[in-house]
Amino acid sequence: MTAHVTQPSTDPLSRLPAWVTRVLAPNPGPMTLDGTNTWVLRSPGGEAIVVDPGPLDEGHLGRVAAAGVIRTVVTTHHHFDHTEGLERLLELCPGASVWRPSTEDGSLGVDGLELRAIATPGHTADSVTLVGGVGDERVVLTGDTILGRGTTVVAHPDGDLGDYLGSLRLLELLGPVPVLPGHGPALGDCGAAAAFYLRHRLARLDQVAAARDAGATTPREVVEVVYADVDPELWPAAELSVRAQLAYLDRKR
Ligand SMILES: [Zn+2]
């Protein structure tokens, strides 16, 4: 089984809920797809929560600050492409504060807008997924745990494959809720996307085990066999995932 990075994991979402705005940062690249998605969620009363400020780019942060009355800023994980603009955004939004769900569990309510954090380690140790809701309408903000296109990197040694598989199984249970990912388009069904990611990961794991049994010894050699169908520009990232997979296989021996 191959999953090219351009392949969607499930059907895209046709229309965002009226209380959700996507502000796309101008940092496209092989690891960030079209750029980082900064999500602005607005309460019925007009107060807003920002998920992932994105890079330190004045134009981008200005558009984020203008997308609502920003009260709270939260990040899905520590990677720079999601967090670099945090301090500047707080300067642009007086009265806004930071919520750190990786160290404070539970949920946050802003004027009819609810946000609940679920620890979903794997891409990084500190990755969280946020379930947002207004009334009966829900969305799942997955950071880099599930992307809008292709699959993500398990950033070994901070990321861990066993943790990641557990997180995907948890997200699969959320069922057909729209996904607002850290990169790429919004998806229609969290459960289906998580199931696709699980299948892909387990298939890759079989390929890595087979490559090793066939004599590949270094992570790089494994990448050249298993990721032959992927743009070589992504091989350094693939090597991180391979290291995570080799560590996982070693633990299971
Ligand atoms: Zn990212």
Short mmCIF file of C-alpha atoms and ligand atoms in Angstrom, two decimals:
data_model
loop_
_atom_site.label_atom_id
_atom_site.label_comp_id
_atom_site.label_asym_id
_atom_site.label_seq_id
_atom_site.Cartn_x
_atom_site.Cartn_y
_atom_site.Cartn_z
CA MET A 1 0.00 0.00 0.00
CA THR A 2 1.28 3.43 -0.84
CA ALA A 3 -0.10 6.75 0.30
CA HIS A 4 1.30 9.63 -1.64
CA VAL A 5 1.56 12.90 0.20
CA THR A 6 -0.95 14.46 -2.15
CA GLN A 7 -3.62 11.89 -1.43
CA PRO A 8 -6.45 13.00 0.85
CA SER A 9 -7.09 10.66 3.77
CA THR A 10 -10.84 11.19 3.58
CA ASP A 11 -13.31 13.49 1.85
CA PRO A 12 -12.72 17.22 2.37
CA LEU A 13 -15.27 19.21 4.34
CA SER A 14 -17.56 21.06 1.94
CA ARG A 15 -18.26 24.03 4.20
CA LEU A 16 -16.82 25.26 7.51
CA PRO A 17 -19.25 25.98 10.36
CA ALA A 18 -20.23 29.68 10.44
CA TRP A 19 -18.30 30.18 13.71
CA VAL A 20 -15.00 28.89 12.28
CA THR A 21 -12.47 30.89 10.23
CA ARG A 22 -9.30 29.50 8.68
CA VAL A 23 -6.43 31.97 8.32
CA LEU A 24 -3.74 30.39 6.14
CA ALA A 25 -0.16 31.47 6.95
CA PRO A 26 2.22 32.28 4.06
CA ASN A 27 4.70 29.52 4.92
CA PRO A 28 4.08 26.77 2.35
CA GLY A 29 6.64 23.97 2.04
CA PRO A 30 7.12 20.22 1.85
CA MET A 31 6.46 19.84 5.60
CA THR A 32 3.77 22.53 5.95
CA LEU A 33 1.77 21.74 2.76
CA ASP A 34 -0.06 24.99 1.78
CA GLY A 35 1.12 26.65 5.01
CA THR A 36 0.08 26.53 8.65
CA ASN A 37 -3.64 26.78 9.36
CA THR A 38 -4.52 29.22 12.13
CA TRP A 39 -8.05 28.50 13.29
CA VAL A 40 -10.28 31.18 14.82
CA LEU A 41 -13.37 29.89 16.65
CA ARG A 42 -16.02 32.44 17.60
CA SER A 43 -18.61 32.17 20.37
CA PRO A 44 -22.25 33.16 19.76
CA GLY A 45 -21.43 36.40 21.62
CA GLY A 46 -18.50 37.17 19.28
CA GLU A 47 -15.58 36.28 21.57
CA ALA A 48 -12.90 34.18 19.94
CA ILE A 49 -10.33 31.48 20.59
CA VAL A 50 -7.27 31.16 18.33
CA VAL A 51 -5.80 27.70 17.80
CA ASP A 52 -2.13 27.81 16.61
CA PRO A 53 -1.02 31.40 15.91
CA GLY A 54 1.39 30.14 13.23
CA PRO A 55 4.67 31.76 12.15
CA LEU A 56 5.87 35.23 13.13
CA ASP A 57 4.50 37.04 10.08
CA GLU A 58 3.01 40.48 10.66
CA GLY A 59 0.46 40.27 7.84
CA HIS A 60 -0.73 36.84 8.93
CA LEU A 61 -1.00 37.77 12.62
CA GLY A 62 -2.85 40.98 11.69
CA ARG A 63 -5.44 38.93 9.79
CA VAL A 64 -5.79 36.58 12.78
CA ALA A 65 -6.23 39.46 15.23
CA ALA A 66 -8.94 40.97 13.00
CA ALA A 67 -10.93 37.71 12.78
CA GLY A 68 -12.70 38.18 16.13
CA VAL A 69 -12.45 39.54 19.67
CA ILE A 70 -9.58 37.27 20.67
CA ARG A 71 -9.81 36.14 24.31
CA THR A 72 -7.74 32.95 24.34
CA VAL A 73 -4.85 31.54 22.36
CA VAL A 74 -3.97 27.85 22.44
CA THR A 75 -1.39 25.72 20.62
CA THR A 76 -1.63 22.07 19.57
CA HIS A 77 2.12 21.36 20.04
CA HIS A 78 5.41 23.21 20.37
CA HIS A 79 6.66 23.13 16.76
CA PHE A 80 7.73 26.53 15.48
CA ASP A 81 5.39 26.70 12.50
CA HIS A 82 2.47 26.67 14.98
CA THR A 83 3.83 28.74 17.88
CA GLU A 84 6.36 31.28 16.63
CA GLY A 85 3.79 34.10 16.35
CA LEU A 86 2.31 33.59 19.83
CA GLU A 87 3.97 36.50 21.68
CA ARG A 88 3.32 38.96 18.85
CA LEU A 89 -0.32 37.88 18.59
CA LEU A 90 -0.77 38.55 22.32
CA GLU A 91 0.64 42.07 21.75
CA LEU A 92 -1.88 42.61 18.94
CA CYS A 93 -4.77 41.31 21.10
CA PRO A 94 -4.72 43.07 24.47
CA GLY A 95 -6.86 41.10 26.92
CA ALA A 96 -6.05 37.74 25.35
CA SER A 97 -4.42 35.04 27.44
CA VAL A 98 -2.79 31.69 26.72
CA TRP A 99 -4.40 28.36 27.61
CA ARG A 100 -1.93 25.49 27.91
CA PRO A 101 -3.92 22.27 27.69
CA SER A 102 -0.80 20.08 27.69
CA THR A 103 -0.15 21.04 31.30
CA GLU A 104 -3.68 21.89 32.47
CA ASP A 105 -6.18 19.26 31.44
CA GLY A 106 -9.83 19.66 30.94
CA SER A 107 -11.89 22.14 29.09
CA LEU A 108 -12.46 25.79 28.48
CA GLY A 109 -15.71 27.65 27.96
CA VAL A 110 -15.91 31.09 26.36
CA ASP A 111 -19.42 32.50 26.18
CA GLY A 112 -21.13 29.46 24.61
CA LEU A 113 -18.04 28.14 22.82
CA GLU A 114 -16.62 25.01 24.45
CA LEU A 115 -13.15 23.58 23.92
CA ARG A 116 -11.99 20.24 25.35
CA ALA A 117 -8.39 19.01 25.22
CA ILE A 118 -7.41 15.39 24.60
CA ALA A 119 -3.76 14.37 24.99
CA THR A 120 -2.74 12.80 21.64
CA PRO A 121 1.06 12.29 21.84
CA GLY A 122 2.93 10.72 18.93
CA HIS A 123 3.80 13.41 16.37
CA THR A 124 5.40 15.11 19.38
CA ALA A 125 5.20 14.23 23.07
CA ASP A 126 3.15 17.35 23.79
CA SER A 127 0.58 17.09 20.96
CA VAL A 128 -3.02 17.71 21.97
CA THR A 129 -6.24 17.49 20.01
CA LEU A 130 -9.00 19.98 20.77
CA VAL A 131 -12.70 19.28 20.41
CA GLY A 132 -14.58 22.54 19.86
CA GLY A 133 -18.32 22.97 20.01
CA VAL A 134 -21.04 25.58 19.71
CA GLY A 135 -24.51 24.21 20.43
CA ASP A 136 -24.65 20.69 18.93
CA GLU A 137 -22.09 21.47 16.25
CA ARG A 138 -18.61 20.03 16.86
CA VAL A 139 -15.18 20.20 15.22
CA VAL A 140 -11.89 18.44 15.99
CA LEU A 141 -8.64 20.43 15.82
CA THR A 142 -5.87 17.90 15.26
CA GLY A 143 -2.70 19.99 14.84
CA ASP A 144 -0.19 17.75 13.05
CA THR A 145 -1.63 14.50 14.45
CA ILE A 146 -3.96 14.29 11.42
CA LEU A 147 -3.28 16.51 8.39
CA GLY A 148 -5.66 17.54 5.63
CA ARG A 149 -3.52 15.75 3.01
CA GLY A 150 -1.02 12.95 3.21
CA THR A 151 0.31 11.61 6.49
CA THR A 152 2.37 13.12 9.27
CA VAL A 153 5.81 12.54 10.72
CA VAL A 154 6.43 10.79 14.01
CA ALA A 155 9.25 13.11 15.06
CA HIS A 156 11.51 10.59 16.83
CA PRO A 157 12.78 10.75 19.55
CA ASP A 158 10.29 13.37 20.83
CA GLY A 159 7.53 11.58 18.93
CA ASP A 160 6.75 7.94 19.65
CA LEU A 161 5.02 5.45 17.36
CA GLY A 162 3.32 3.46 20.14
CA ASP A 163 1.87 6.69 21.52
CA TYR A 164 0.86 7.77 18.03
CA LEU A 165 -1.03 4.54 17.27
CA GLY A 166 -2.85 4.91 20.61
CA SER A 167 -3.77 8.52 19.79
CA LEU A 168 -5.12 7.53 16.37
CA ARG A 169 -7.27 4.82 17.98
CA LEU A 170 -8.65 7.47 20.34
CA LEU A 171 -9.42 9.85 17.46
CA GLU A 172 -11.08 7.04 15.51
CA LEU A 173 -13.65 6.83 18.31
CA LEU A 174 -14.72 10.45 17.75
CA GLY A 175 -16.55 9.35 14.61
CA PRO A 176 -17.84 11.55 11.79
CA VAL A 177 -16.86 14.95 13.18
CA PRO A 178 -15.18 17.53 10.89
CA VAL A 179 -11.38 17.79 11.21
CA LEU A 180 -9.63 21.17 11.24
CA PRO A 181 -5.97 20.14 10.73
CA GLY A 182 -2.75 22.09 11.27
CA HIS A 183 -2.01 21.91 7.53
CA GLY A 184 -4.12 21.19 4.45
CA PRO A 185 -7.86 21.33 3.90
CA ALA A 186 -10.51 20.58 6.51
CA LEU A 187 -11.82 17.01 6.38
CA GLY A 188 -15.37 15.73 6.80
CA ASP A 189 -14.85 12.74 9.10
CA CYS A 190 -12.34 12.40 11.96
CA GLY A 191 -13.07 8.69 12.49
CA ALA A 192 -12.47 7.85 8.82
CA ALA A 193 -9.29 9.95 8.65
CA ALA A 194 -7.90 8.30 11.82
CA ALA A 195 -8.72 4.85 10.42
CA PHE A 196 -6.88 5.73 7.18
CA TYR A 197 -3.85 6.93 9.16
CA LEU A 198 -3.84 3.75 11.25
CA ARG A 199 -3.94 1.54 8.15
CA HIS A 200 -1.15 3.58 6.55
CA ARG A 201 1.05 3.45 9.67
CA LEU A 202 0.61 -0.29 10.15
CA ALA A 203 1.31 -0.93 6.45
CA ARG A 204 4.49 1.17 6.67
CA LEU A 205 5.49 -0.74 9.80
CA ASP A 206 5.20 -4.04 7.91
CA GLN A 207 7.31 -2.56 5.09
CA VAL A 208 9.98 -1.36 7.54
CA ALA A 209 10.11 -4.78 9.21
CA ALA A 210 10.39 -6.46 5.78
CA ALA A 211 13.15 -4.05 4.65
CA ARG A 212 15.12 -4.80 7.78
CA ASP A 213 14.64 -8.55 7.36
CA ALA A 214 15.91 -8.14 3.77
CA GLY A 215 19.16 -6.62 5.02
CA ALA A 216 18.64 -2.84 5.34
CA THR A 217 20.52 -1.85 8.48
CA THR A 218 20.55 1.94 8.81
CA PRO A 219 17.43 4.17 8.94
CA ARG A 220 18.57 5.74 5.67
CA GLU A 221 18.72 2.36 3.92
CA VAL A 222 15.23 1.57 5.16
CA VAL A 223 13.95 4.93 3.85
CA GLU A 224 15.42 4.26 0.39
CA VAL A 225 13.44 1.01 0.18
CA VAL A 226 10.18 1.90 1.94
CA TYR A 227 9.80 5.52 0.82
CA ALA A 228 10.98 4.99 -2.77
CA ASP A 229 7.58 6.33 -3.93
CA VAL A 230 7.91 9.58 -1.96
CA ASP A 231 9.64 12.81 -3.04
CA PRO A 232 13.30 12.55 -1.84
CA GLU A 233 12.89 16.06 -0.41
CA LEU A 234 10.76 14.40 2.27
CA TRP A 235 13.28 11.65 3.05
CA PRO A 236 14.86 13.44 6.04
CA ALA A 237 11.37 13.64 7.59
CA ALA A 238 10.67 10.04 6.60
CA GLU A 239 13.91 9.06 8.34
CA LEU A 240 12.52 10.43 11.62
CA SER A 241 9.44 8.26 11.17
CA VAL A 242 11.63 5.25 10.30
CA ARG A 243 13.68 5.77 13.47
CA ALA A 244 10.40 5.84 15.41
CA GLN A 245 9.28 2.64 13.69
CA LEU A 246 12.59 0.84 14.30
CA ALA A 247 12.43 1.84 17.99
CA TYR A 248 8.87 0.50 18.15
CA LEU A 249 9.84 -2.80 16.47
CA ASP A 250 12.86 -3.17 18.80
CA ARG A 251 10.63 -2.74 21.85
CA LYS A 252 8.27 -5.45 20.58
CA ARG A 253 11.07 -8.02 20.08
ZN ZN B 1 3.13 21.84 11.58
#
